[in-house]
mmCIF file of C-alpha atoms in Angstrom:
data_model
loop_
_atom_site.group_PDB
_atom_site.id
_atom_site.type_symbol
_atom_site.label_atom_id
_atom_site.label_comp_id
_atom_site.label_asym_id
_atom_site.label_seq_id
_atom_site.Cartn_x
_atom_site.Cartn_y
_atom_site.Cartn_z
ATOM 1 C CA UNK M 1 66.070 -41.062 13.755
ATOM 2 C CA UNK M 2 64.085 -44.061 12.591
ATOM 3 C CA UNK M 3 63.736 -47.303 15.144
ATOM 4 C CA UNK M 4 65.711 -50.337 14.429
ATOM 5 C CA UNK M 5 63.866 -52.935 12.752
ATOM 6 C CA UNK M 6 64.312 -55.255 15.237
ATOM 7 C CA UNK M 7 62.840 -53.022 18.055
ATOM 8 C CA UNK M 8 59.880 -52.667 15.762
ATOM 9 C CA UNK M 9 59.425 -56.239 15.724
ATOM 10 C CA UNK M 10 59.916 -56.809 19.219
ATOM 11 C CA UNK M 11 57.323 -54.076 19.934
ATOM 12 C CA UNK M 12 54.831 -56.221 17.860
ATOM 13 C CA UNK M 13 55.733 -59.087 19.879
ATOM 14 C CA UNK M 14 54.185 -57.869 23.119
ATOM 15 C CA UNK M 15 51.379 -59.676 24.679
ATOM 16 C CA UNK M 16 49.276 -56.639 24.095
ATOM 17 C CA UNK M 17 49.704 -56.987 20.317
ATOM 18 C CA UNK M 18 50.661 -60.655 20.097
ATOM 19 C CA UNK M 19 47.597 -62.399 21.777
ATOM 20 C CA UNK M 20 44.879 -60.135 20.065
ATOM 21 C CA UNK M 21 46.337 -60.997 16.523
ATOM 22 C CA UNK M 22 46.564 -64.812 17.389
ATOM 23 C CA UNK M 23 42.967 -64.667 18.536
ATOM 24 C CA UNK M 24 41.969 -62.936 15.330
ATOM 25 C CA UNK M 25 43.547 -65.378 13.002
ATOM 26 C CA UNK M 26 41.993 -68.178 14.585
ATOM 27 C CA UNK M 27 38.611 -66.256 14.799
ATOM 28 C CA UNK M 28 38.681 -65.669 11.172
ATOM 29 C CA UNK M 29 40.806 -68.462 9.536
ATOM 30 C CA UNK M 30 39.753 -71.483 11.647
ATOM 31 C CA UNK M 31 36.553 -70.994 13.681
ATOM 32 C CA UNK M 32 34.085 -70.372 10.858
ATOM 33 C CA UNK M 33 35.322 -73.681 8.941
ATOM 34 C CA UNK M 34 35.887 -75.970 11.730
ATOM 35 C CA UNK M 35 33.013 -74.743 14.115
ATOM 36 C CA UNK M 36 29.708 -76.588 14.070
ATOM 37 C CA UNK M 37 26.381 -74.401 13.574
ATOM 38 C CA UNK M 38 25.725 -74.678 17.411
ATOM 39 C CA UNK M 39 28.918 -73.427 18.194
ATOM 40 C CA UNK M 40 28.587 -70.389 15.765
ATOM 41 C CA UNK M 41 25.191 -69.769 16.530
ATOM 42 C CA UNK M 42 24.394 -70.624 19.891
ATOM 43 C CA UNK M 43 27.634 -69.573 21.529
ATOM 44 C CA UNK M 44 29.756 -67.382 19.737
ATOM 45 C CA UNK M 45 27.402 -65.031 18.267
ATOM 46 C CA UNK M 46 25.697 -64.053 21.645
ATOM 47 C CA UNK M 47 29.135 -64.067 23.069
ATOM 48 C CA UNK M 48 30.134 -61.446 20.642
ATOM 49 C CA UNK M 49 26.885 -59.321 21.022
ATOM 50 C CA UNK M 50 27.172 -59.472 24.818
ATOM 51 C CA UNK M 51 30.895 -58.911 24.909
ATOM 52 C CA UNK M 52 30.406 -55.826 22.653
ATOM 53 C CA UNK M 53 27.347 -54.672 25.238
ATOM 54 C CA UNK M 54 29.674 -55.354 28.095
ATOM 55 C CA UNK M 55 32.569 -53.239 26.460
ATOM 56 C CA UNK M 56 29.863 -50.327 26.373
ATOM 57 C CA UNK M 57 29.007 -50.459 29.796
ATOM 58 C CA UNK M 58 32.658 -50.780 30.976
ATOM 59 C CA UNK M 59 33.600 -47.438 29.076
ATOM 60 C CA UNK M 60 30.683 -45.793 31.261
ATOM 61 C CA UNK M 61 31.016 -47.572 34.609
ATOM 62 C CA UNK M 62 34.506 -48.920 34.655
ATOM 63 C CA UNK M 63 36.425 -46.084 33.259
ATOM 64 C CA UNK M 64 33.959 -42.963 33.628
ATOM 65 C CA UNK M 65 32.737 -44.297 36.897
ATOM 66 C CA UNK M 66 28.895 -43.524 36.168
ATOM 67 C CA UNK M 67 27.103 -46.474 37.201
ATOM 68 C CA UNK M 68 23.825 -47.719 34.863
ATOM 69 C CA UNK M 69 21.405 -50.326 35.086
ATOM 70 C CA UNK M 70 19.728 -49.556 31.814
ATOM 71 C CA UNK M 71 21.767 -51.236 29.337
ATOM 72 C CA UNK M 72 19.009 -53.438 27.939
ATOM 73 C CA UNK M 73 17.203 -50.278 27.306
ATOM 74 C CA UNK M 74 19.659 -49.038 24.845
ATOM 75 C CA UNK M 75 19.925 -52.726 23.160
ATOM 76 C CA UNK M 76 16.228 -52.515 22.511
ATOM 77 C CA UNK M 77 16.866 -48.739 21.216
ATOM 78 C CA UNK M 78 19.368 -50.083 18.864
ATOM 79 C CA UNK M 79 17.642 -53.036 17.859
ATOM 80 C CA UNK M 80 14.137 -51.374 16.849
ATOM 81 C CA UNK M 81 16.018 -48.309 15.437
ATOM 82 C CA UNK M 82 17.845 -50.296 12.960
ATOM 83 C CA UNK M 83 14.913 -52.374 12.151
ATOM 84 C CA UNK M 84 12.890 -49.041 11.254
ATOM 85 C CA UNK M 85 15.683 -47.421 9.193
ATOM 86 C CA UNK M 86 15.816 -50.496 7.460
ATOM 87 C CA UNK M 87 12.006 -51.018 6.793
ATOM 88 C CA UNK M 88 11.172 -47.332 6.036
ATOM 89 C CA UNK M 89 14.409 -46.064 4.269
ATOM 90 C CA UNK M 90 14.840 -49.075 1.704
ATOM 91 C CA UNK M 91 17.785 -47.426 -0.295
ATOM 92 C CA UNK M 92 19.780 -47.007 3.073
ATOM 93 C CA UNK M 93 22.762 -49.438 3.266
ATOM 94 C CA UNK M 94 22.682 -51.847 6.498
ATOM 95 C CA UNK M 95 25.993 -50.478 7.857
ATOM 96 C CA UNK M 96 24.496 -46.807 7.655
ATOM 97 C CA UNK M 97 21.470 -48.195 9.532
ATOM 98 C CA UNK M 98 23.560 -49.808 11.849
ATOM 99 C CA UNK M 99 25.691 -46.663 12.811
ATOM 100 C CA UNK M 100 22.544 -44.792 12.647
ATOM 101 C CA UNK M 101 20.666 -46.877 15.288
ATOM 102 C CA UNK M 102 24.057 -46.377 17.386
ATOM 103 C CA UNK M 103 23.519 -42.865 17.323
ATOM 104 C CA UNK M 104 19.665 -42.773 18.035
ATOM 105 C CA UNK M 105 20.780 -45.082 21.127
ATOM 106 C CA UNK M 106 23.562 -42.612 21.921
ATOM 107 C CA UNK M 107 20.923 -39.652 21.784
ATOM 108 C CA UNK M 108 18.685 -41.685 24.144
ATOM 109 C CA UNK M 109 21.551 -42.478 26.388
ATOM 110 C CA UNK M 110 22.449 -38.961 26.683
ATOM 111 C CA UNK M 111 19.095 -37.762 27.608
ATOM 112 C CA UNK M 112 18.726 -40.271 30.441
ATOM 113 C CA UNK M 113 22.519 -39.406 31.552
ATOM 114 C CA UNK M 114 21.269 -36.077 32.661
ATOM 115 C CA UNK M 115 20.636 -36.989 36.057
ATOM 116 C CA UNK M 116 24.381 -37.827 36.564
ATOM 117 C CA UNK M 117 24.853 -34.092 36.783
ATOM 118 C CA UNK M 118 23.128 -33.969 40.310
ATOM 119 C CA UNK M 119 23.332 -37.670 41.333
ATOM 120 C CA UNK M 120 26.038 -40.271 42.024
ATOM 121 C CA UNK M 121 26.454 -43.851 42.742
ATOM 122 C CA UNK M 122 23.424 -45.857 43.811
ATOM 123 C CA UNK M 123 21.064 -42.884 43.149
ATOM 124 C CA UNK M 124 22.544 -42.568 39.733
ATOM 125 C CA UNK M 125 21.810 -46.205 39.175
ATOM 126 C CA UNK M 126 18.206 -46.003 40.514
ATOM 127 C CA UNK M 127 17.653 -43.113 38.015
ATOM 128 C CA UNK M 128 19.008 -45.062 35.004
ATOM 129 C CA UNK M 129 16.269 -47.569 35.561
ATOM 130 C CA UNK M 130 13.583 -45.134 34.233
ATOM 131 C CA UNK M 131 15.501 -45.799 30.739
ATOM 132 C CA UNK M 132 14.771 -49.302 31.230
ATOM 133 C CA UNK M 133 11.036 -49.246 32.151
ATOM 134 C CA UNK M 134 10.370 -46.397 29.738
ATOM 135 C CA UNK M 135 11.961 -47.917 26.743
ATOM 136 C CA UNK M 136 10.169 -50.976 27.253
ATOM 137 C CA UNK M 137 6.598 -49.519 27.698
ATOM 138 C CA UNK M 138 7.239 -47.321 24.712
ATOM 139 C CA UNK M 139 7.848 -50.526 22.540
ATOM 140 C CA UNK M 140 4.872 -52.151 23.830
ATOM 141 C CA UNK M 141 2.509 -48.951 23.620
ATOM 142 C CA UNK M 142 3.595 -47.595 20.394
ATOM 143 C CA UNK M 143 2.979 -50.405 17.534
ATOM 144 C CA UNK M 144 4.354 -48.249 15.015
ATOM 145 C CA UNK M 145 8.376 -49.411 16.263
ATOM 146 C CA UNK M 146 6.970 -53.019 15.437
ATOM 147 C CA UNK M 147 5.348 -51.957 12.390
ATOM 148 C CA UNK M 148 1.777 -52.360 13.754
ATOM 149 C CA UNK M 149 2.593 -55.921 15.309
ATOM 150 C CA UNK M 150 0.526 -56.054 18.540
ATOM 151 C CA UNK M 151 2.917 -58.451 20.219
ATOM 152 C CA UNK M 152 5.895 -55.799 19.502
ATOM 153 C CA UNK M 153 7.795 -58.723 17.810
ATOM 154 C CA UNK M 154 10.092 -57.770 15.035
ATOM 155 C CA UNK M 155 11.887 -59.899 12.222
ATOM 156 C CA UNK M 156 15.559 -59.617 11.238
ATOM 157 C CA UNK M 157 16.226 -58.043 7.672
ATOM 158 C CA UNK M 158 19.111 -59.819 6.098
ATOM 159 C CA UNK M 159 22.682 -58.964 6.928
ATOM 160 C CA UNK M 160 23.878 -57.482 3.548
ATOM 161 C CA UNK M 161 26.931 -55.440 3.002
ATOM 162 C CA UNK M 162 28.087 -53.938 -0.504
ATOM 163 C CA UNK M 163 25.687 -56.530 -2.135
ATOM 164 C CA UNK M 164 27.547 -59.409 0.329
ATOM 165 C CA UNK M 165 24.871 -61.421 2.076
ATOM 166 C CA UNK M 166 26.081 -62.861 5.585
ATOM 167 C CA UNK M 167 23.396 -65.507 5.725
ATOM 168 C CA UNK M 168 23.686 -69.004 7.657
ATOM 169 C CA UNK M 169 25.520 -69.201 10.975
ATOM 170 C CA UNK M 170 29.153 -68.805 9.830
ATOM 171 C CA UNK M 171 27.904 -65.517 7.896
ATOM 172 C CA UNK M 172 26.332 -64.296 10.760
ATOM 173 C CA UNK M 173 29.276 -65.074 13.125
ATOM 174 C CA UNK M 174 31.759 -63.406 10.660
ATOM 175 C CA UNK M 175 29.354 -60.180 10.334
ATOM 176 C CA UNK M 176 29.188 -59.861 14.163
ATOM 177 C CA UNK M 177 32.972 -60.901 14.703
ATOM 178 C CA UNK M 178 34.067 -57.977 12.123
ATOM 179 C CA UNK M 179 31.503 -55.387 13.793
ATOM 180 C CA UNK M 180 32.901 -56.056 17.502
ATOM 181 C CA UNK M 181 36.394 -55.914 16.312
ATOM 182 C CA UNK M 182 35.985 -52.528 14.586
ATOM 183 C CA UNK M 183 34.280 -51.105 17.418
ATOM 184 C CA UNK M 184 36.601 -52.426 20.141
ATOM 185 C CA UNK M 185 39.482 -50.987 18.306
ATOM 186 C CA UNK M 186 37.952 -47.443 18.112
ATOM 187 C CA UNK M 187 37.026 -47.632 22.028
ATOM 188 C CA UNK M 188 40.924 -48.302 22.642
ATOM 189 C CA UNK M 189 41.655 -45.628 20.497
ATOM 190 C CA UNK M 190 38.988 -43.137 22.035
ATOM 191 C CA UNK M 191 40.614 -44.142 25.632
ATOM 192 C CA UNK M 192 44.027 -43.098 24.457
ATOM 193 C CA UNK M 193 42.989 -39.775 23.657
ATOM 194 C CA UNK M 194 42.160 -36.901 26.286
ATOM 195 C CA UNK M 195 38.729 -37.962 26.298
ATOM 196 C CA UNK M 196 39.634 -41.524 27.818
ATOM 197 C CA UNK M 197 41.892 -39.324 30.463
ATOM 198 C CA UNK M 198 39.051 -37.358 31.341
ATOM 199 C CA UNK M 199 36.643 -40.465 31.925
ATOM 200 C CA UNK M 200 39.161 -41.670 34.213
ATOM 201 C CA UNK M 201 40.017 -38.535 35.913
ATOM 202 C CA UNK M 202 36.074 -38.203 36.602
ATOM 203 C CA UNK M 203 36.129 -41.967 38.109
ATOM 204 C CA UNK M 204 38.838 -41.256 40.127
ATOM 205 C CA UNK M 205 37.976 -38.092 41.785
ATOM 206 C CA UNK M 206 35.068 -35.915 40.466
ATOM 207 C CA UNK M 207 36.393 -32.864 42.378
ATOM 208 C CA UNK M 208 39.952 -32.851 41.531
ATOM 209 C CA UNK M 209 38.985 -33.429 37.863
ATOM 210 C CA UNK M 210 37.009 -30.251 38.101
ATOM 211 C CA UNK M 211 40.037 -28.415 39.369
ATOM 212 C CA UNK M 212 42.358 -29.681 36.755
ATOM 213 C CA UNK M 213 39.916 -28.389 34.239
ATOM 214 C CA UNK M 214 37.919 -31.474 32.982
ATOM 215 C CA UNK M 215 34.453 -30.215 31.682
ATOM 216 C CA UNK M 216 32.420 -32.391 33.906
ATOM 217 C CA UNK M 217 28.953 -31.831 32.232
ATOM 218 C CA UNK M 218 30.529 -32.559 28.497
ATOM 219 C CA UNK M 219 32.570 -35.642 30.131
ATOM 220 C CA UNK M 220 29.501 -37.322 31.733
ATOM 221 C CA UNK M 221 27.198 -36.918 28.578
ATOM 222 C CA UNK M 222 29.818 -37.945 26.455
ATOM 223 C CA UNK M 223 30.500 -41.140 28.354
ATOM 224 C CA UNK M 224 26.729 -41.687 28.417
ATOM 225 C CA UNK M 225 26.548 -41.199 24.669
ATOM 226 C CA UNK M 226 29.517 -43.246 23.605
ATOM 227 C CA UNK M 227 28.591 -46.083 26.036
ATOM 228 C CA UNK M 228 24.749 -46.194 24.789
ATOM 229 C CA UNK M 229 25.976 -45.893 21.089
ATOM 230 C CA UNK M 230 28.359 -49.105 21.437
ATOM 231 C CA UNK M 231 25.457 -50.753 23.704
ATOM 232 C CA UNK M 232 23.064 -50.139 20.577
ATOM 233 C CA UNK M 233 25.204 -51.571 17.891
ATOM 234 C CA UNK M 234 25.532 -54.412 20.261
ATOM 235 C CA UNK M 235 21.616 -54.542 20.234
ATOM 236 C CA UNK M 236 21.307 -54.749 16.584
ATOM 237 C CA UNK M 237 23.961 -57.997 16.790
ATOM 238 C CA UNK M 238 21.924 -59.599 19.494
ATOM 239 C CA UNK M 239 18.582 -58.944 17.436
ATOM 240 C CA UNK M 240 19.627 -59.502 13.699
ATOM 241 C CA UNK M 241 22.395 -62.139 13.930
ATOM 242 C CA UNK M 242 21.375 -64.015 17.019
ATOM 243 C CA UNK M 243 17.926 -64.184 17.868
ATOM 244 C CA UNK M 244 16.720 -63.022 14.238
ATOM 245 C CA UNK M 245 13.295 -62.168 15.808
ATOM 246 C CA UNK M 246 12.879 -60.295 19.352
ATOM 247 C CA UNK M 247 10.054 -58.680 21.170
ATOM 248 C CA UNK M 248 10.472 -56.019 23.768
ATOM 249 C CA UNK M 249 10.414 -58.163 26.779
ATOM 250 C CA UNK M 250 13.746 -59.873 25.642
ATOM 251 C CA UNK M 251 15.302 -56.556 26.805
ATOM 252 C CA UNK M 252 14.191 -56.743 30.319
ATOM 253 C CA UNK M 253 15.609 -56.058 33.444
ATOM 254 C CA UNK M 254 17.183 -59.155 33.731
ATOM 255 C CA UNK M 255 19.557 -58.613 30.613
ATOM 256 C CA UNK M 256 20.599 -55.241 32.173
ATOM 257 C CA UNK M 257 21.885 -57.055 35.258
ATOM 258 C CA UNK M 258 23.575 -59.922 33.056
ATOM 259 C CA UNK M 259 25.767 -57.128 31.313
ATOM 260 C CA UNK M 260 26.476 -55.644 34.698
ATOM 261 C CA UNK M 261 27.538 -58.944 36.096
ATOM 262 C CA UNK M 262 29.874 -59.380 32.977
ATOM 263 C CA UNK M 263 31.746 -56.418 33.514
ATOM 264 C CA UNK M 264 32.202 -57.242 37.115
ATOM 265 C CA UNK M 265 33.274 -60.550 36.784
ATOM 266 C CA UNK M 266 35.349 -59.729 33.886
ATOM 267 C CA UNK M 267 36.934 -56.906 35.304
ATOM 268 C CA UNK M 268 36.053 -53.156 35.547
ATOM 269 C CA UNK M 269 38.030 -50.545 33.485
ATOM 270 C CA UNK M 270 39.249 -53.513 31.215
ATOM 271 C CA UNK M 271 38.633 -54.079 27.534
ATOM 272 C CA UNK M 272 39.535 -57.704 27.833
ATOM 273 C CA UNK M 273 37.692 -58.057 31.014
ATOM 274 C CA UNK M 274 34.422 -57.392 28.871
ATOM 275 C CA UNK M 275 35.320 -60.642 26.582
ATOM 276 C CA UNK M 276 36.417 -62.512 29.544
ATOM 277 C CA UNK M 277 33.265 -61.750 31.611
ATOM 278 C CA UNK M 278 31.082 -62.625 28.415
ATOM 279 C CA UNK M 279 33.050 -65.727 27.946
ATOM 280 C CA UNK M 280 31.954 -66.862 31.659
ATOM 281 C CA UNK M 281 28.640 -65.594 31.562
ATOM 282 C CA UNK M 282 27.392 -66.870 28.150
ATOM 283 C CA UNK M 283 29.727 -69.545 26.848
ATOM 284 C CA UNK M 284 30.963 -71.321 30.167
ATOM 285 C CA UNK M 285 27.077 -72.178 31.159
ATOM 286 C CA UNK M 286 26.266 -73.888 27.539
ATOM 287 C CA UNK M 287 29.493 -75.978 28.008
ATOM 288 C CA UNK M 288 28.660 -76.749 31.497
ATOM 289 C CA UNK M 289 25.085 -77.670 30.361
ATOM 290 C CA UNK M 290 26.490 -80.113 27.650
ATOM 291 C CA UNK M 291 28.836 -81.583 29.713
ATOM 292 C CA UNK M 292 26.410 -82.548 32.598
ATOM 293 C CA UNK M 293 23.716 -83.749 30.045
ATOM 294 C CA UNK M 294 26.535 -85.974 28.609
ATOM 295 C CA UNK M 295 27.701 -87.585 32.071
ATOM 296 C CA UNK M 296 24.488 -87.416 34.342
ATOM 297 C CA UNK M 297 21.738 -87.109 31.639
ATOM 298 C CA UNK M 298 20.747 -90.482 32.481
ATOM 299 C CA UNK M 299 20.815 -90.187 36.110
ATOM 300 C CA UNK M 300 19.150 -86.886 36.553
ATOM 301 C CA UNK M 301 16.229 -85.193 34.849
ATOM 302 C CA UNK M 302 17.002 -81.598 32.958
ATOM 303 C CA UNK M 303 15.359 -79.682 35.986
ATOM 304 C CA UNK M 304 17.802 -81.069 38.482
ATOM 305 C CA UNK M 305 20.779 -80.463 35.902
ATOM 306 C CA UNK M 306 19.739 -76.876 35.163
ATOM 307 C CA UNK M 307 19.476 -76.329 39.025
ATOM 308 C CA UNK M 308 22.732 -77.812 39.775
ATOM 309 C CA UNK M 309 24.362 -75.870 36.929
ATOM 310 C CA UNK M 310 23.145 -72.572 38.363
ATOM 311 C CA UNK M 311 24.584 -73.469 41.820
ATOM 312 C CA UNK M 312 27.930 -74.367 40.246
ATOM 313 C CA UNK M 313 28.085 -71.012 38.534
ATOM 314 C CA UNK M 314 26.908 -68.927 41.492
ATOM 315 C CA UNK M 315 29.621 -70.756 43.620
ATOM 316 C CA UNK M 316 32.143 -70.127 40.883
ATOM 317 C CA UNK M 317 31.143 -66.319 40.873
ATOM 318 C CA UNK M 318 31.261 -66.128 44.834
ATOM 319 C CA UNK M 319 34.762 -67.887 44.751
ATOM 320 C CA UNK M 320 36.206 -65.706 42.125
ATOM 321 C CA UNK M 321 35.215 -62.493 43.595
ATOM 322 C CA UNK M 322 36.313 -63.582 47.118
ATOM 323 C CA UNK M 323 39.839 -64.654 45.694
ATOM 324 C CA UNK M 324 40.085 -61.690 43.339
ATOM 325 C CA UNK M 325 37.754 -58.919 43.352
ATOM 326 C CA UNK M 326 39.198 -57.198 40.390
ATOM 327 C CA UNK M 327 38.004 -59.907 38.339
ATOM 328 C CA UNK M 328 39.311 -62.599 35.793
ATOM 329 C CA UNK M 329 41.325 -60.161 34.084
ATOM 330 C CA UNK M 330 43.382 -60.057 37.135
ATOM 331 C CA UNK M 331 43.553 -63.546 37.374
ATOM 332 C CA UNK M 332 44.715 -63.947 33.691
ATOM 333 C CA UNK M 333 47.426 -61.364 34.140
ATOM 334 C CA UNK M 334 48.590 -62.885 37.006
ATOM 335 C CA UNK M 335 48.985 -66.252 35.201
ATOM 336 C CA UNK M 336 50.513 -64.557 32.433
ATOM 337 C CA UNK M 337 53.305 -62.904 34.885
ATOM 338 C CA UNK M 338 54.022 -66.315 36.323
ATOM 339 C CA UNK M 339 54.348 -67.823 32.690
ATOM 340 C CA UNK M 340 56.868 -64.896 31.770
ATOM 341 C CA UNK M 341 58.883 -65.377 34.409
ATOM 342 C CA UNK M 342 59.530 -68.913 33.721
ATOM 343 C CA UNK M 343 60.029 -68.623 30.044
ATOM 344 C CA UNK M 344 63.661 -68.192 28.630
ATOM 345 C CA UNK M 345 65.422 -64.805 29.147
ATOM 346 C CA UNK M 346 65.250 -63.869 25.293
ATOM 347 C CA UNK M 347 61.436 -64.167 25.238
ATOM 348 C CA UNK M 348 61.115 -62.109 28.488
ATOM 349 C CA UNK M 349 63.141 -59.398 26.765
ATOM 350 C CA UNK M 350 61.288 -59.389 23.634
ATOM 351 C CA UNK M 351 57.713 -59.347 25.343
ATOM 352 C CA UNK M 352 58.532 -56.495 27.925
ATOM 353 C CA UNK M 353 55.918 -53.956 27.895
#
């Protein structure tokens, strides 16, 4: 028996479908034409790259319950792997290099995920620091990874897909947006499969998951592999679409902590939380900096403004986590519920989950 057309249409009007559809329409149809180069290059492109990296870490930490402090290492692996694939295999399409770089990052992530079989919590987090230090050391020690550049600096190849080159701020933004949208949809699909349910069972209670027949060894390594694959692709976007030239020092421990803070602030075990957290950590400081310079630039020097900006952001983070430990996504959901309660009855019926 087929569902009535009205029922199908109402299903697509739910907030889980409607809001992302509107955002994608605006992101593709409005932002590239109305946004300035500064908005696209300095705000939205790094936002997309770090949001994707946060999505990868959230799959590992938020959904599978495995703590990692080596995210920047897998960013670096993805960036340098794609660079070498493009450099040494000229016939290889860039999209194939992108996926291959993610697979290399996944393999490295699974290797450094092996301690998760015996370690948990903070002990596992400390063990993942080995990936951070080892990768950064290897990229600096062996000049082959950077085409014999003593400083380890690599330059971005052109972003070209099927003869179409994504140049300029708008082109790089659209390329990043498309990659992030596709990977996010695949991640959502993965979480709806048995693999995603195994991740959640592992996070909630490892012993109970084992009793229920969840293969712990395979699930943990798969979580590290999938997470590192996504972070590796984010590393390609970070290096080639945003920075366009990068060195190993750009993937230091501070970057790993930044990605971790993004998922904590945005909300653990939430796809939307990764994007909200990235917006707070990447876009909001830039907006605050420009606002402070416009309002107080004639009164205070740049050093005072920068320190004031850090104080404001730090205070907001503390206040946010005190008010809502589950992150920004919980605040957004609470606001949406209030708006929905005050909306007309016909709209509430059409947007029920």
